[in-house]
mmCIF file of C-alpha atoms in Angstrom:
data_model
loop_
_atom_site.group_PDB
_atom_site.id
_atom_site.type_symbol
_atom_site.label_atom_id
_atom_site.label_comp_id
_atom_site.label_asym_id
_atom_site.label_seq_id
_atom_site.Cartn_x
_atom_site.Cartn_y
_atom_site.Cartn_z
ATOM 1 C CA MET A 1 29.550 5.622 -1.832
ATOM 2 C CA GLU A 2 27.729 2.252 -0.962
ATOM 3 C CA GLN A 3 24.081 1.998 -2.236
ATOM 4 C CA ASN A 4 21.488 2.564 0.337
ATOM 5 C CA PRO A 5 19.901 -0.660 1.401
ATOM 6 C CA ALA A 6 16.167 0.842 1.246
ATOM 7 C CA GLU A 7 16.792 1.658 -2.555
ATOM 8 C CA ARG A 8 15.628 -0.882 -5.039
ATOM 9 C CA SER A 9 17.979 -2.348 -7.628
ATOM 10 C CA SER A 10 15.902 -0.607 -10.158
ATOM 11 C CA ALA A 11 16.929 2.742 -9.212
ATOM 12 C CA THR A 12 19.910 4.605 -11.064
ATOM 13 C CA PRO A 13 23.124 4.541 -9.421
ATOM 14 C CA SER A 14 23.107 8.449 -9.177
ATOM 15 C CA THR A 15 19.627 8.744 -7.328
ATOM 16 C CA ARG A 16 20.098 10.253 -3.998
ATOM 17 C CA PRO A 17 19.683 7.845 -1.072
ATOM 18 C CA LEU A 18 15.962 7.847 -0.024
ATOM 19 C CA GLY A 19 15.341 9.204 3.199
ATOM 20 C CA THR A 20 14.785 7.286 6.806
ATOM 21 C CA ARG A 21 12.241 8.780 9.393
ATOM 22 C CA LEU A 22 13.284 7.773 13.172
ATOM 23 C CA ASP A 23 9.465 7.400 13.967
ATOM 24 C CA GLY A 24 9.079 5.710 17.630
ATOM 25 C CA VAL A 25 13.241 6.029 17.998
ATOM 26 C CA LYS A 26 13.854 7.112 21.495
ATOM 27 C CA ASP A 27 17.586 6.377 22.074
ATOM 28 C CA LEU A 28 20.495 8.307 20.499
ATOM 29 C CA GLU A 29 22.451 4.922 20.351
ATOM 30 C CA THR A 30 19.412 3.506 18.135
ATOM 31 C CA ALA A 31 19.162 6.319 16.071
ATOM 32 C CA VAL A 32 22.704 6.650 15.640
ATOM 33 C CA ARG A 33 22.977 2.916 14.163
ATOM 34 C CA THR A 34 19.826 3.304 12.044
ATOM 35 C CA VAL A 35 21.405 6.751 10.184
ATOM 36 C CA THR A 36 24.570 4.763 10.066
ATOM 37 C CA GLU A 37 22.900 1.772 8.010
ATOM 38 C CA HIS A 38 20.784 4.155 5.901
ATOM 39 C CA PRO A 39 22.778 7.442 5.606
ATOM 40 C CA GLY A 40 21.024 9.678 3.656
ATOM 41 C CA PRO A 41 18.177 12.340 4.436
ATOM 42 C CA VAL A 42 16.917 11.688 7.990
ATOM 43 C CA GLU A 43 13.444 13.077 9.717
ATOM 44 C CA ILE A 44 13.053 13.412 13.072
ATOM 45 C CA PRO A 45 9.600 13.335 14.287
ATOM 46 C CA ALA A 46 9.438 15.711 17.573
ATOM 47 C CA GLY A 47 7.085 15.116 20.600
ATOM 48 C CA PRO A 48 6.318 12.385 23.296
ATOM 49 C CA GLY A 49 8.027 8.984 22.526
ATOM 50 C CA GLN A 50 10.299 10.375 20.151
ATOM 51 C CA LEU A 51 14.106 11.154 19.981
ATOM 52 C CA VAL A 52 13.650 14.936 20.551
ATOM 53 C CA GLY A 53 10.882 17.080 22.124
ATOM 54 C CA ARG A 54 10.627 20.700 23.004
ATOM 55 C CA HIS A 55 11.711 19.668 26.502
ATOM 56 C CA LEU A 56 15.130 18.885 25.293
ATOM 57 C CA GLY A 57 17.708 21.373 26.584
ATOM 58 C CA SER A 58 20.112 22.940 24.211
ATOM 59 C CA VAL A 59 23.157 20.668 24.991
ATOM 60 C CA PRO A 60 21.609 17.343 24.420
ATOM 61 C CA GLN A 61 19.804 19.101 21.188
ATOM 62 C CA ARG A 62 23.547 19.637 19.789
ATOM 63 C CA GLN A 63 24.694 16.440 20.790
ATOM 64 C CA VAL A 64 21.843 14.602 18.744
ATOM 65 C CA GLY A 65 22.241 16.878 15.898
ATOM 66 C CA GLU A 66 26.126 16.214 15.817
ATOM 67 C CA ALA A 67 25.757 12.703 16.497
ATOM 68 C CA LEU A 68 23.285 11.815 13.655
ATOM 69 C CA ARG A 69 25.019 14.103 11.199
ATOM 70 C CA GLY A 70 28.269 12.193 12.223
ATOM 71 C CA ALA A 71 26.459 9.100 11.351
ATOM 72 C CA GLY A 72 25.519 10.447 7.855
ATOM 73 C CA ALA A 73 21.975 11.987 8.458
ATOM 74 C CA ASP A 74 22.193 14.780 5.222
ATOM 75 C CA PRO A 75 19.930 16.758 5.378
ATOM 76 C CA LEU A 76 18.588 16.471 8.833
ATOM 77 C CA MET A 77 14.761 17.429 9.320
ATOM 78 C CA LEU A 78 12.377 18.032 12.165
ATOM 79 C CA ARG A 79 8.587 17.108 12.015
ATOM 80 C CA ALA A 80 6.463 19.182 14.182
ATOM 81 C CA ASP A 81 3.737 17.191 16.357
ATOM 82 C CA ILE A 82 1.267 19.923 15.557
ATOM 83 C CA SER A 83 -0.757 21.146 12.378
ATOM 84 C CA ILE A 84 -0.675 24.596 11.109
ATOM 85 C CA ASP A 85 -4.499 24.206 11.588
ATOM 86 C CA GLN A 86 -4.621 22.665 15.094
ATOM 87 C CA ASP A 87 -7.920 23.407 17.166
ATOM 88 C CA ILE A 88 -6.637 25.692 19.620
ATOM 89 C CA PRO A 89 -6.230 29.323 19.142
ATOM 90 C CA ASP A 90 -3.645 31.014 16.391
ATOM 91 C CA GLU A 91 -1.459 32.398 19.025
ATOM 92 C CA GLY A 92 -1.064 28.830 20.865
ATOM 93 C CA VAL A 93 -0.132 27.435 17.075
ATOM 94 C CA ILE A 94 2.640 30.283 16.755
ATOM 95 C CA ALA A 95 3.696 29.600 19.644
ATOM 96 C CA VAL A 96 4.424 25.973 19.561
ATOM 97 C CA LEU A 97 5.656 26.346 15.967
ATOM 98 C CA ASP A 98 8.125 28.859 17.396
ATOM 99 C CA ASP A 99 9.564 26.524 19.802
ATOM 100 C CA HIS A 100 9.952 23.616 17.347
ATOM 101 C CA LEU A 101 11.699 26.200 14.879
ATOM 102 C CA SER A 102 14.211 26.715 18.063
ATOM 103 C CA LEU A 103 14.570 22.960 18.499
ATOM 104 C CA ALA A 104 15.110 22.791 14.732
ATOM 105 C CA ALA A 105 18.072 25.155 15.074
ATOM 106 C CA GLY A 106 19.466 23.625 18.221
ATOM 107 C CA VAL A 107 19.466 20.260 16.238
ATOM 108 C CA GLY A 108 20.977 21.936 13.209
ATOM 109 C CA ALA A 109 17.908 20.569 11.106
ATOM 110 C CA GLU A 110 17.508 22.444 7.714
ATOM 111 C CA TYR A 111 14.039 21.968 7.615
ATOM 112 C CA LEU A 112 10.740 22.082 9.738
ATOM 113 C CA VAL A 113 8.038 19.974 8.228
ATOM 114 C CA VAL A 114 4.513 21.417 9.485
ATOM 115 C CA PRO A 115 1.787 19.152 8.807
ATOM 116 C CA ARG A 116 -1.612 20.220 7.448
ATOM 117 C CA ALA A 117 -4.861 18.709 8.704
ATOM 118 C CA GLY A 118 -7.251 20.634 6.938
ATOM 119 C CA VAL A 119 -9.488 23.781 7.536
ATOM 120 C CA GLY A 120 -12.849 22.195 7.794
ATOM 121 C CA GLY A 121 -14.737 22.978 10.845
ATOM 122 C CA ARG A 122 -11.742 24.903 12.563
ATOM 123 C CA GLY A 123 -12.736 28.018 11.850
ATOM 124 C CA ARG A 124 -9.782 29.516 10.024
ATOM 125 C CA SER A 125 -9.827 30.905 6.562
ATOM 126 C CA GLU A 126 -7.043 30.523 4.031
ATOM 127 C CA ASP A 127 -6.048 34.186 4.852
ATOM 128 C CA ARG A 128 -5.401 33.491 8.178
ATOM 129 C CA ILE A 129 -3.594 30.427 7.556
ATOM 130 C CA TYR A 130 -1.505 32.500 5.167
ATOM 131 C CA SER A 131 -0.828 35.039 8.132
ATOM 132 C CA MET A 132 0.314 32.626 10.570
ATOM 133 C CA LEU A 133 2.552 31.002 7.786
ATOM 134 C CA ALA A 134 3.922 34.454 7.012
ATOM 135 C CA ALA A 135 4.968 35.020 10.564
ATOM 136 C CA LEU A 136 6.298 31.561 11.054
ATOM 137 C CA ALA A 137 8.483 32.101 7.542
ATOM 138 C CA GLU A 138 10.170 35.210 8.970
ATOM 139 C CA ALA A 139 10.898 33.051 12.281
ATOM 140 C CA ALA A 140 11.931 29.893 10.153
ATOM 141 C CA SER A 141 14.872 32.335 7.972
ATOM 142 C CA ALA A 142 15.811 34.148 11.584
ATOM 143 C CA HIS A 143 16.639 30.433 12.802
ATOM 144 C CA GLN A 144 18.170 29.739 9.302
ATOM 145 C CA VAL A 145 15.773 26.740 8.761
ATOM 146 C CA HIS A 146 13.232 26.007 5.618
ATOM 147 C CA LEU A 147 9.514 26.129 6.652
ATOM 148 C CA ILE A 148 8.071 22.848 4.741
ATOM 149 C CA LEU A 149 3.954 22.991 4.678
ATOM 150 C CA GLU A 150 2.935 19.434 4.118
ATOM 151 C CA THR A 151 0.073 18.501 1.798
ATOM 152 C CA GLU A 152 -3.185 17.388 3.450
ATOM 153 C CA GLY A 153 -4.754 16.487 0.445
ATOM 154 C CA ALA A 154 -4.920 17.647 -3.056
ATOM 155 C CA THR A 155 -1.870 19.942 -3.250
ATOM 156 C CA ALA A 156 -3.381 23.260 -4.825
ATOM 157 C CA ASP A 157 -3.955 25.134 -1.703
ATOM 158 C CA GLU A 158 -0.613 24.423 -0.085
ATOM 159 C CA VAL A 159 1.347 25.528 -3.284
ATOM 160 C CA GLU A 160 -0.573 28.379 -3.816
ATOM 161 C CA LEU A 161 0.006 29.470 0.184
ATOM 162 C CA VAL A 162 3.744 29.161 -0.280
ATOM 163 C CA GLN A 163 3.634 30.597 -3.771
ATOM 164 C CA PHE A 164 1.956 33.902 -1.922
ATOM 165 C CA LEU A 165 4.627 33.766 0.731
ATOM 166 C CA GLU A 166 7.133 34.079 -2.258
ATOM 167 C CA GLN A 167 5.496 36.860 -3.901
ATOM 168 C CA ALA A 168 5.379 38.779 -0.441
ATOM 169 C CA ARG A 169 9.129 38.444 -0.149
ATOM 170 C CA ALA A 170 10.044 39.566 -3.737
ATOM 171 C CA ALA A 171 7.872 42.367 -2.976
ATOM 172 C CA GLY A 172 9.657 43.167 0.243
ATOM 173 C CA THR A 173 6.603 42.635 2.345
ATOM 174 C CA LEU A 174 7.950 39.289 3.949
ATOM 175 C CA ASP A 175 11.325 39.653 5.830
ATOM 176 C CA VAL A 176 12.834 36.191 4.511
ATOM 177 C CA ASP A 177 16.284 35.191 3.483
ATOM 178 C CA PRO A 178 16.409 33.915 -0.251
ATOM 179 C CA HIS A 179 18.537 31.013 1.353
ATOM 180 C CA TYR A 180 15.892 30.061 3.312
ATOM 181 C CA LEU A 181 12.423 29.916 1.640
ATOM 182 C CA ALA A 182 9.517 27.964 2.379
ATOM 183 C CA SER A 183 8.373 25.104 0.338
ATOM 184 C CA VAL A 184 6.110 21.906 0.489
ATOM 185 C CA ALA A 185 6.210 18.466 1.561
ATOM 186 C CA TRP A 186 4.026 16.592 -1.176
ATOM 187 C CA ASN A 187 2.303 13.509 0.956
ATOM 188 C CA VAL A 188 1.729 11.531 -2.334
ATOM 189 C CA ALA A 189 -0.789 9.107 -0.563
ATOM 190 C CA ALA A 190 -3.214 12.030 0.411
ATOM 191 C CA SER A 191 -3.089 13.549 -2.943
ATOM 192 C CA SER A 192 -3.547 10.151 -4.327
ATOM 193 C CA GLU A 193 -6.682 9.566 -2.252
ATOM 194 C CA ALA A 194 -8.227 12.967 -3.280
ATOM 195 C CA GLY A 195 -8.107 12.058 -6.491
ATOM 196 C CA GLU A 196 -4.917 13.840 -7.843
ATOM 197 C CA GLY A 197 -2.615 12.053 -10.251
ATOM 198 C CA PRO A 198 0.976 12.519 -9.797
ATOM 199 C CA ALA A 199 1.790 13.887 -13.127
ATOM 200 C CA ALA A 200 -0.754 16.882 -12.206
ATOM 201 C CA ALA A 201 0.483 17.410 -8.802
ATOM 202 C CA PHE A 202 4.353 17.742 -9.794
ATOM 203 C CA GLU A 203 3.268 19.839 -12.518
ATOM 204 C CA ARG A 204 1.618 22.167 -10.181
ATOM 205 C CA MET A 205 4.545 22.169 -7.978
ATOM 206 C CA ARG A 206 7.487 21.992 -10.686
ATOM 207 C CA PRO A 207 7.768 26.064 -9.993
ATOM 208 C CA LEU A 208 8.694 25.527 -6.233
ATOM 209 C CA LEU A 209 11.693 23.701 -7.431
ATOM 210 C CA ASP A 210 13.516 26.732 -8.389
ATOM 211 C CA LEU A 211 13.128 28.179 -5.149
ATOM 212 C CA ALA A 212 13.691 25.497 -2.362
ATOM 213 C CA PRO A 213 13.886 21.796 -2.499
ATOM 214 C CA LEU A 214 10.559 19.592 -2.432
ATOM 215 C CA ILE A 215 10.203 16.880 -0.049
ATOM 216 C CA ILE A 216 8.197 13.898 -0.676
ATOM 217 C CA SER A 217 6.394 11.615 1.619
ATOM 218 C CA GLY A 218 3.690 9.255 1.800
ATOM 219 C CA VAL A 219 5.725 6.785 -0.144
ATOM 220 C CA ASP A 220 7.486 3.346 0.640
ATOM 221 C CA GLU A 221 10.079 1.499 -1.624
ATOM 222 C CA ASP A 222 7.424 -0.047 -3.811
ATOM 223 C CA THR A 223 5.348 2.955 -4.178
ATOM 224 C CA VAL A 224 8.176 5.415 -5.018
ATOM 225 C CA GLU A 225 9.379 3.324 -7.820
ATOM 226 C CA ASP A 226 5.655 3.683 -9.145
ATOM 227 C CA LEU A 227 6.015 7.513 -8.707
ATOM 228 C CA PHE A 228 9.249 7.643 -10.735
ATOM 229 C CA ALA A 229 7.667 5.367 -13.050
ATOM 230 C CA ALA A 230 4.813 7.797 -13.776
ATOM 231 C CA VAL A 231 6.819 11.319 -13.246
ATOM 232 C CA PRO A 232 10.376 10.262 -14.742
ATOM 233 C CA GLU A 233 11.637 13.633 -14.181
ATOM 234 C CA LEU A 234 11.408 12.889 -10.640
ATOM 235 C CA ARG A 235 14.256 10.493 -10.283
ATOM 236 C CA GLU A 236 16.374 12.995 -11.867
ATOM 237 C CA ALA A 237 15.346 15.744 -9.534
ATOM 238 C CA ALA A 238 15.784 13.319 -6.865
ATOM 239 C CA ALA A 239 19.511 12.716 -8.362
ATOM 240 C CA GLN A 240 20.051 16.375 -8.254
ATOM 241 C CA ALA A 241 18.831 17.111 -4.732
ATOM 242 C CA ARG A 242 16.008 18.790 -5.983
ATOM 243 C CA ILE A 243 13.680 16.724 -4.136
ATOM 244 C CA ILE A 244 14.030 14.735 -0.957
ATOM 245 C CA VAL A 245 12.097 11.591 -0.555
ATOM 246 C CA VAL A 246 11.623 10.446 2.883
ATOM 247 C CA LEU A 247 9.916 6.570 3.101
ATOM 248 C CA GLY A 248 7.191 5.631 5.154
ATOM 249 C CA ARG A 249 3.750 3.735 5.569
ATOM 250 C CA PRO A 250 1.866 5.662 2.591
ATOM 251 C CA GLY A 251 -1.379 7.263 4.150
ATOM 252 C CA ALA A 252 -3.336 10.045 4.129
ATOM 253 C CA ALA A 253 -1.947 11.076 7.455
ATOM 254 C CA GLU A 254 1.218 9.660 8.202
ATOM 255 C CA ALA A 255 2.008 9.812 12.123
#
């Protein structure tokens, strides 16, 4: 297989191609060309000004997914345009994210990435966030999609929430198929800005790798190599598809 041009020459030949984000790509022709040039993991941001949105009918959804997978998108991920702690009523967040799950299933995406904006000043306790995630995890499983919670700063809260979901599933109080477990998207730039070292963050998230793949964001070509150097186990995990790296501009709050 031809090496992904986004990979640096220092990467080992067995490393899985680094993911591409189709941010701001509005037409399918450009999206297919981009994926053809960079086959591998592909993340599609949903919303206005993007390739897909909740307004898209079922036939266009299927056509987009088929075209991208045919061009080499594997796996296909959808990123929601609303955070789990958006400053609107809980029912509104659930309704919008449920629409995103339907959209993810419609395009054949394996993952729905849900951003975390932080609970400060939003009036939601971690218990309320957990209850919302539990409902979404059951809905995601019904759609045969992995629910992925993106970290907003240091990774402890999000990892704990996902672990609580797994404990509830194992106890039989959460109706989630074990093939579609929730996991975490580790925003490396955001956790670094919060003062969390990469080795410590990965150690915290390591147990999640036994359940579902871990997505890594908040890195570009240079910073992902720095991350692999700081935590060598990550390169091997990437080669085994136990982690999925999605390149983008490093930042605490990627668009």
